[in-house]
Amino acid sequence: MRYFTIQPPAELKPFVRFYWVLEHELGPDEPSYTYRSVADGCTELVFHYQSSFNELTDKSGQNAGPSGIQFQTTQYRRFITTQSFGIFGAYIYPFAVPYFFNVASSETSNQAFDFDTFLNQAGRELEEQIMLAPDNLKRAETLSTFLIARLRQNTFKDERIITAIRHVIHGKHRLPVIQLADTYSLSARQFDRKFKQYAGFSPKTYMRLVRLQEALKQYNSPKTLTQIALECGYYDQSHFIHDVKAFTGYHPGYYFSGKAEGTEFREI
């Protein structure tokens, strides 16, 4: 399996965390590959340029899992393919959604759309350009051109709340919501409303998602699960177990064991 990231151009760095590529050649003893996406506070634009995945669901078996946009989500999903694959994606901050698509993040949470449905002709043309690109550097260049054009067209801006969301994502110290609101000169009610508009979820829920992602970054760490839980801000082991199970579908002991679906790229 091959996984790597590509940095966006300077104009997009405040909005795009990175581009990523995941490629894998199925061997003769590997009839299929199952990938599990976990809950995440960021949005992803995903392009399957080699083969495609079907989504596995409890109710109806398999549904088509085309290229598209997976917005910030509290849910995990499972996908399967029987072919070697190549995927190009963009990992973007939730507050980039209003900038790029002129819609509040709160209106897109826990939703996923193919590019045609969400962006109409512009989405169809973008997907075709990405598919026809000769390599992933050209795909990154093509998507950057598209996103920069949309960034310059839209005027959805609230710098204070964007700075607050960045603080939650990247800050070393977790502040209570009341203290965050005070830091950015907003009442608790204003802060909650504006935060949800740009992050997609309430501050409390979003902090849970950020805390989860911080824990999952410790995938190859020699630390114990108890150490990981405490360092990532979980009050106790039971809260850690509850969130990992809710957001990944696995008990943390199994997720961090190396046996869970869709964790192979974390080992690279």
CSV table of C-alpha atoms in Angstrom, one decimal:
chain,number,residue,atom,x,y,z
A,1,MET,CA,0.0,0.0,0.0
A,2,ARG,CA,1.2,3.5,-0.9
A,3,TYR,CA,0.0,6.6,1.0
A,4,PHE,CA,1.4,10.1,0.8
A,5,THR,CA,0.4,13.7,1.0
A,6,ILE,CA,0.9,16.8,-1.2
A,7,GLN,CA,0.9,20.3,0.2
A,8,PRO,CA,-1.6,22.9,-1.3
A,9,PRO,CA,-0.4,26.2,-2.7
A,10,ALA,CA,0.0,29.1,-0.3
A,11,GLU,CA,-3.4,30.7,-1.1
A,12,LEU,CA,-5.2,27.5,-0.1
A,13,LYS,CA,-3.2,26.6,3.0
A,14,PRO,CA,-5.6,28.4,5.4
A,15,PHE,CA,-8.4,26.2,4.1
A,16,VAL,CA,-6.9,22.9,2.7
A,17,ARG,CA,-4.9,20.9,5.3
A,18,PHE,CA,-3.4,18.7,2.6
A,19,TYR,CA,-4.0,16.6,-0.5
A,20,TRP,CA,-3.6,12.8,-0.1
A,21,VAL,CA,-3.1,9.8,-2.3
A,22,LEU,CA,-3.9,6.1,-1.4
A,23,GLU,CA,-2.9,3.4,-3.9
A,24,HIS,CA,-2.9,-0.4,-3.6
A,25,GLU,CA,-2.3,-3.4,-5.8
A,26,LEU,CA,-4.4,-6.4,-4.8
A,27,GLY,CA,-2.3,-9.5,-4.8
A,28,PRO,CA,-3.4,-13.0,-5.8
A,29,ASP,CA,-4.2,-14.0,-2.2
A,30,GLU,CA,-6.2,-10.7,-1.6
A,31,PRO,CA,-9.6,-11.0,-3.4
A,32,SER,CA,-10.9,-7.7,-2.0
A,33,TYR,CA,-10.0,-4.8,0.2
A,34,THR,CA,-12.3,-3.2,2.8
A,35,TYR,CA,-11.8,0.4,3.9
A,36,ARG,CA,-13.5,2.0,7.0
A,37,SER,CA,-13.7,5.7,7.2
A,38,VAL,CA,-14.2,7.0,10.7
A,39,ALA,CA,-15.8,10.1,12.2
A,40,ASP,CA,-13.9,13.3,11.4
A,41,GLY,CA,-14.4,17.0,12.0
A,42,CYS,CA,-12.9,17.8,8.5
A,43,THR,CA,-14.4,17.5,5.1
A,44,GLU,CA,-12.9,15.4,2.2
A,45,LEU,CA,-13.1,15.7,-1.5
A,46,VAL,CA,-12.5,12.2,-2.9
A,47,PHE,CA,-11.7,11.1,-6.4
A,48,HIS,CA,-11.4,7.4,-7.4
A,49,TYR,CA,-9.1,7.6,-10.4
A,50,GLN,CA,-8.5,3.8,-10.6
A,51,SER,CA,-11.4,1.5,-10.0
A,52,SER,CA,-14.1,2.3,-7.4
A,53,PHE,CA,-15.5,1.1,-4.1
A,54,ASN,CA,-19.0,0.0,-3.2
A,55,GLU,CA,-20.4,1.0,0.2
A,56,LEU,CA,-21.3,-1.7,2.6
A,57,THR,CA,-24.4,-1.0,4.6
A,58,ASP,CA,-26.2,-3.1,7.3
A,59,LYS,CA,-29.6,-2.6,5.6
A,60,SER,CA,-29.0,-3.1,1.9
A,61,GLY,CA,-25.7,-4.8,1.4
A,62,GLN,CA,-23.7,-2.8,-1.2
A,63,ASN,CA,-24.4,0.6,-2.6
A,64,ALA,CA,-22.3,2.5,-5.1
A,65,GLY,CA,-19.6,4.6,-3.5
A,66,PRO,CA,-18.6,7.0,-6.2
A,67,SER,CA,-16.2,9.9,-6.1
A,68,GLY,CA,-17.6,12.8,-4.1
A,69,ILE,CA,-17.6,15.0,-1.0
A,70,GLN,CA,-17.8,13.5,2.5
A,71,PHE,CA,-18.6,16.4,4.8
A,72,GLN,CA,-17.6,16.5,8.5
A,73,THR,CA,-19.2,13.6,10.2
A,74,THR,CA,-19.9,11.8,13.5
A,75,GLN,CA,-20.4,8.5,11.6
A,76,TYR,CA,-18.2,5.8,10.3
A,77,ARG,CA,-18.7,4.1,6.9
A,78,ARG,CA,-17.4,0.9,5.2
A,79,PHE,CA,-16.4,0.4,1.6
A,80,ILE,CA,-15.2,-2.6,-0.4
A,81,THR,CA,-13.4,-3.1,-3.8
A,82,THR,CA,-12.3,-6.2,-5.6
A,83,GLN,CA,-9.8,-4.4,-7.8
A,84,SER,CA,-6.5,-2.5,-7.4
A,85,PHE,CA,-7.3,1.1,-6.7
A,86,GLY,CA,-6.0,4.7,-6.7
A,87,ILE,CA,-7.6,7.5,-4.8
A,88,PHE,CA,-6.8,11.2,-4.7
A,89,GLY,CA,-8.3,13.4,-2.0
A,90,ALA,CA,-8.4,16.8,-0.4
A,91,TYR,CA,-8.6,17.1,3.4
A,92,ILE,CA,-10.2,20.5,4.2
A,93,TYR,CA,-11.1,22.4,7.3
A,94,PRO,CA,-14.9,22.5,8.0
A,95,PHE,CA,-14.9,26.3,7.8
A,96,ALA,CA,-13.7,26.0,4.2
A,97,VAL,CA,-17.1,24.6,3.2
A,98,PRO,CA,-18.8,28.1,3.3
A,99,TYR,CA,-15.8,29.6,1.5
A,100,PHE,CA,-15.7,27.0,-1.3
A,101,PHE,CA,-19.4,26.2,-1.7
A,102,ASN,CA,-21.3,29.2,-0.2
A,103,VAL,CA,-23.3,27.0,2.2
A,104,ALA,CA,-23.1,26.9,6.0
A,105,SER,CA,-21.2,23.9,7.4
A,106,SER,CA,-24.2,23.2,9.7
A,107,GLU,CA,-26.2,22.4,6.6
A,108,THR,CA,-23.8,19.7,5.3
A,109,SER,CA,-22.9,17.7,8.5
A,110,ASN,CA,-23.1,13.9,8.2
A,111,GLN,CA,-23.9,14.2,4.5
A,112,ALA,CA,-22.1,12.9,1.4
A,113,PHE,CA,-22.7,13.7,-2.3
A,114,ASP,CA,-21.3,12.8,-5.6
A,115,PHE,CA,-19.8,15.8,-7.5
A,116,ASP,CA,-22.6,15.8,-10.1
A,117,THR,CA,-25.3,16.1,-7.5
A,118,PHE,CA,-23.6,18.7,-5.3
A,119,LEU,CA,-21.9,20.9,-7.9
A,120,ASN,CA,-23.9,20.1,-11.1
A,121,GLN,CA,-21.9,20.8,-14.3
A,122,ALA,CA,-19.0,22.3,-12.5
A,123,GLY,CA,-18.7,19.0,-10.5
A,124,ARG,CA,-18.9,16.9,-13.6
A,125,GLU,CA,-16.2,18.9,-15.3
A,126,LEU,CA,-13.9,18.8,-12.3
A,127,GLU,CA,-14.3,15.1,-11.8
A,128,GLU,CA,-13.5,14.5,-15.5
A,129,GLN,CA,-10.4,16.7,-15.3
A,130,ILE,CA,-9.1,14.8,-12.3
A,131,MET,CA,-9.7,11.4,-13.9
A,132,LEU,CA,-7.9,12.4,-17.1
A,133,ALA,CA,-4.9,14.0,-15.3
A,134,PRO,CA,-1.6,12.1,-16.0
A,135,ASP,CA,-0.5,12.0,-12.4
A,136,ASN,CA,-1.3,13.1,-8.9
A,137,LEU,CA,0.7,16.3,-9.0
A,138,LYS,CA,-1.4,17.4,-11.9
A,139,ARG,CA,-4.5,16.3,-10.0
A,140,ALA,CA,-3.4,18.6,-7.1
A,141,GLU,CA,-2.8,21.4,-9.5
A,142,THR,CA,-6.2,21.0,-11.2
A,143,LEU,CA,-8.1,20.9,-7.9
A,144,SER,CA,-6.1,23.9,-6.6
A,145,THR,CA,-7.2,25.9,-9.6
A,146,PHE,CA,-10.8,25.0,-9.1
A,147,LEU,CA,-10.8,25.7,-5.3
A,148,ILE,CA,-8.9,29.1,-5.7
A,149,ALA,CA,-11.5,30.2,-8.3
A,150,ARG,CA,-14.3,29.4,-5.9
A,151,LEU,CA,-12.5,30.9,-2.9
A,152,ARG,CA,-12.3,34.3,-4.8
A,153,GLN,CA,-16.0,34.2,-5.7
A,154,ASN,CA,-17.5,33.7,-2.3
A,155,THR,CA,-17.7,36.1,0.6
A,156,PHE,CA,-18.7,33.9,3.6
A,157,LYS,CA,-16.4,35.3,6.4
A,158,ASP,CA,-16.2,35.4,10.1
A,159,GLU,CA,-12.6,35.5,11.1
A,160,ARG,CA,-13.2,35.3,14.9
A,161,ILE,CA,-15.0,32.0,14.8
A,162,ILE,CA,-12.6,30.6,12.2
A,163,THR,CA,-9.7,31.4,14.5
A,164,ALA,CA,-11.6,29.7,17.3
A,165,ILE,CA,-12.1,26.5,15.3
A,166,ARG,CA,-8.4,26.5,14.4
A,167,HIS,CA,-7.7,26.8,18.1
A,168,VAL,CA,-9.8,23.8,18.9
A,169,ILE,CA,-8.2,21.7,16.1
A,170,HIS,CA,-4.6,22.7,16.7
A,171,GLY,CA,-4.5,24.1,20.3
A,172,LYS,CA,-2.3,22.3,22.8
A,173,HIS,CA,-4.6,23.1,25.7
A,174,ARG,CA,-8.3,22.3,25.6
A,175,LEU,CA,-10.3,25.2,26.9
A,176,PRO,CA,-13.9,25.0,28.2
A,177,VAL,CA,-16.5,26.3,25.8
A,178,ILE,CA,-17.4,29.2,28.1
A,179,GLN,CA,-13.7,30.2,28.2
A,180,LEU,CA,-13.4,29.9,24.5
A,181,ALA,CA,-16.5,32.1,24.0
A,182,ASP,CA,-15.1,34.7,26.3
A,183,THR,CA,-11.7,34.6,24.6
A,184,TYR,CA,-13.4,35.6,21.3
A,185,SER,CA,-15.7,38.2,22.9
A,186,LEU,CA,-18.9,36.3,22.3
A,187,SER,CA,-21.7,35.1,24.6
A,188,ALA,CA,-22.0,31.4,25.1
A,189,ARG,CA,-25.1,31.4,22.9
A,190,GLN,CA,-23.5,33.4,20.1
A,191,PHE,CA,-20.4,31.2,20.2
A,192,ASP,CA,-22.3,28.0,20.0
A,193,ARG,CA,-24.4,29.3,17.0
A,194,LYS,CA,-21.5,30.6,15.0
A,195,PHE,CA,-19.3,27.7,15.8
A,196,LYS,CA,-21.9,25.2,14.5
A,197,GLN,CA,-22.4,27.4,11.4
A,198,TYR,CA,-18.7,27.1,10.4
A,199,ALA,CA,-17.7,23.8,12.0
A,200,GLY,CA,-20.9,21.8,11.4
A,201,PHE,CA,-21.3,20.7,15.0
A,202,SER,CA,-21.7,22.3,18.4
A,203,PRO,CA,-18.4,23.1,20.2
A,204,LYS,CA,-18.8,20.1,22.6
A,205,THR,CA,-19.4,17.6,19.8
A,206,TYR,CA,-16.6,19.0,17.7
A,207,MET,CA,-14.1,18.8,20.5
A,208,ARG,CA,-15.0,15.1,20.8
A,209,LEU,CA,-14.2,14.6,17.1
A,210,VAL,CA,-10.9,16.5,17.5
A,211,ARG,CA,-10.0,14.5,20.6
A,212,LEU,CA,-10.7,11.2,18.7
A,213,GLN,CA,-8.4,12.2,15.8
A,214,GLU,CA,-5.7,13.1,18.2
A,215,ALA,CA,-6.0,9.6,19.8
A,216,LEU,CA,-6.0,7.9,16.4
A,217,LYS,CA,-2.7,9.6,15.5
A,218,GLN,CA,-1.1,7.6,18.3
A,219,TYR,CA,-1.8,4.4,16.2
A,220,ASN,CA,1.8,3.2,16.1
A,221,SER,CA,2.7,4.6,19.5
A,222,PRO,CA,4.3,2.3,22.1
A,223,LYS,CA,2.0,4.0,24.7
A,224,THR,CA,-0.7,2.1,26.5
A,225,LEU,CA,-4.3,2.8,25.8
A,226,THR,CA,-4.6,4.4,29.2
A,227,GLN,CA,-1.7,6.8,28.4
A,228,ILE,CA,-3.2,7.7,25.1
A,229,ALA,CA,-6.6,8.4,26.7
A,230,LEU,CA,-5.2,10.7,29.4
A,231,GLU,CA,-2.8,12.5,27.0
A,232,CYS,CA,-5.7,13.2,24.6
A,233,GLY,CA,-7.9,14.7,27.3
A,234,TYR,CA,-10.3,11.9,28.1
A,235,TYR,CA,-11.5,12.0,31.7
A,236,ASP,CA,-11.3,8.3,32.2
A,237,GLN,CA,-11.0,5.0,30.3
A,238,SER,CA,-14.8,4.6,29.9
A,239,HIS,CA,-15.1,7.9,28.0
A,240,PHE,CA,-12.3,6.9,25.7
A,241,ILE,CA,-13.9,3.5,25.0
A,242,HIS,CA,-17.3,5.0,24.4
A,243,ASP,CA,-16.0,7.6,21.9
A,244,VAL,CA,-13.7,5.2,20.0
A,245,LYS,CA,-16.6,2.7,19.6
A,246,ALA,CA,-19.1,5.4,18.7
A,247,PHE,CA,-16.9,7.0,16.1
A,248,THR,CA,-15.0,4.0,14.6
A,249,GLY,CA,-17.2,1.0,15.3
A,250,TYR,CA,-14.4,-0.7,17.2
A,251,HIS,CA,-13.3,-1.1,20.8
A,252,PRO,CA,-10.0,0.8,21.1
A,253,GLY,CA,-8.2,-2.4,22.0
A,254,TYR,CA,-9.1,-3.8,18.6
A,255,TYR,CA,-8.7,-0.6,16.7
A,256,PHE,CA,-5.1,-0.2,17.9
A,257,SER,CA,-4.3,-3.9,17.5
A,258,GLY,CA,-3.5,-3.6,13.8
A,259,LYS,CA,-6.4,-5.8,12.8
A,260,ALA,CA,-9.1,-3.2,12.2
A,261,GLU,CA,-10.3,-2.3,8.7
A,262,GLY,CA,-8.9,0.7,7.0
A,263,THR,CA,-5.9,1.2,9.3
A,264,GLU,CA,-3.2,0.0,7.0
A,265,PHE,CA,-2.3,3.6,5.8
A,266,ARG,CA,-1.6,4.5,9.4
A,267,GLU,CA,1.2,2.0,9.4
A,268,ILE,CA,3.1,3.6,6.5
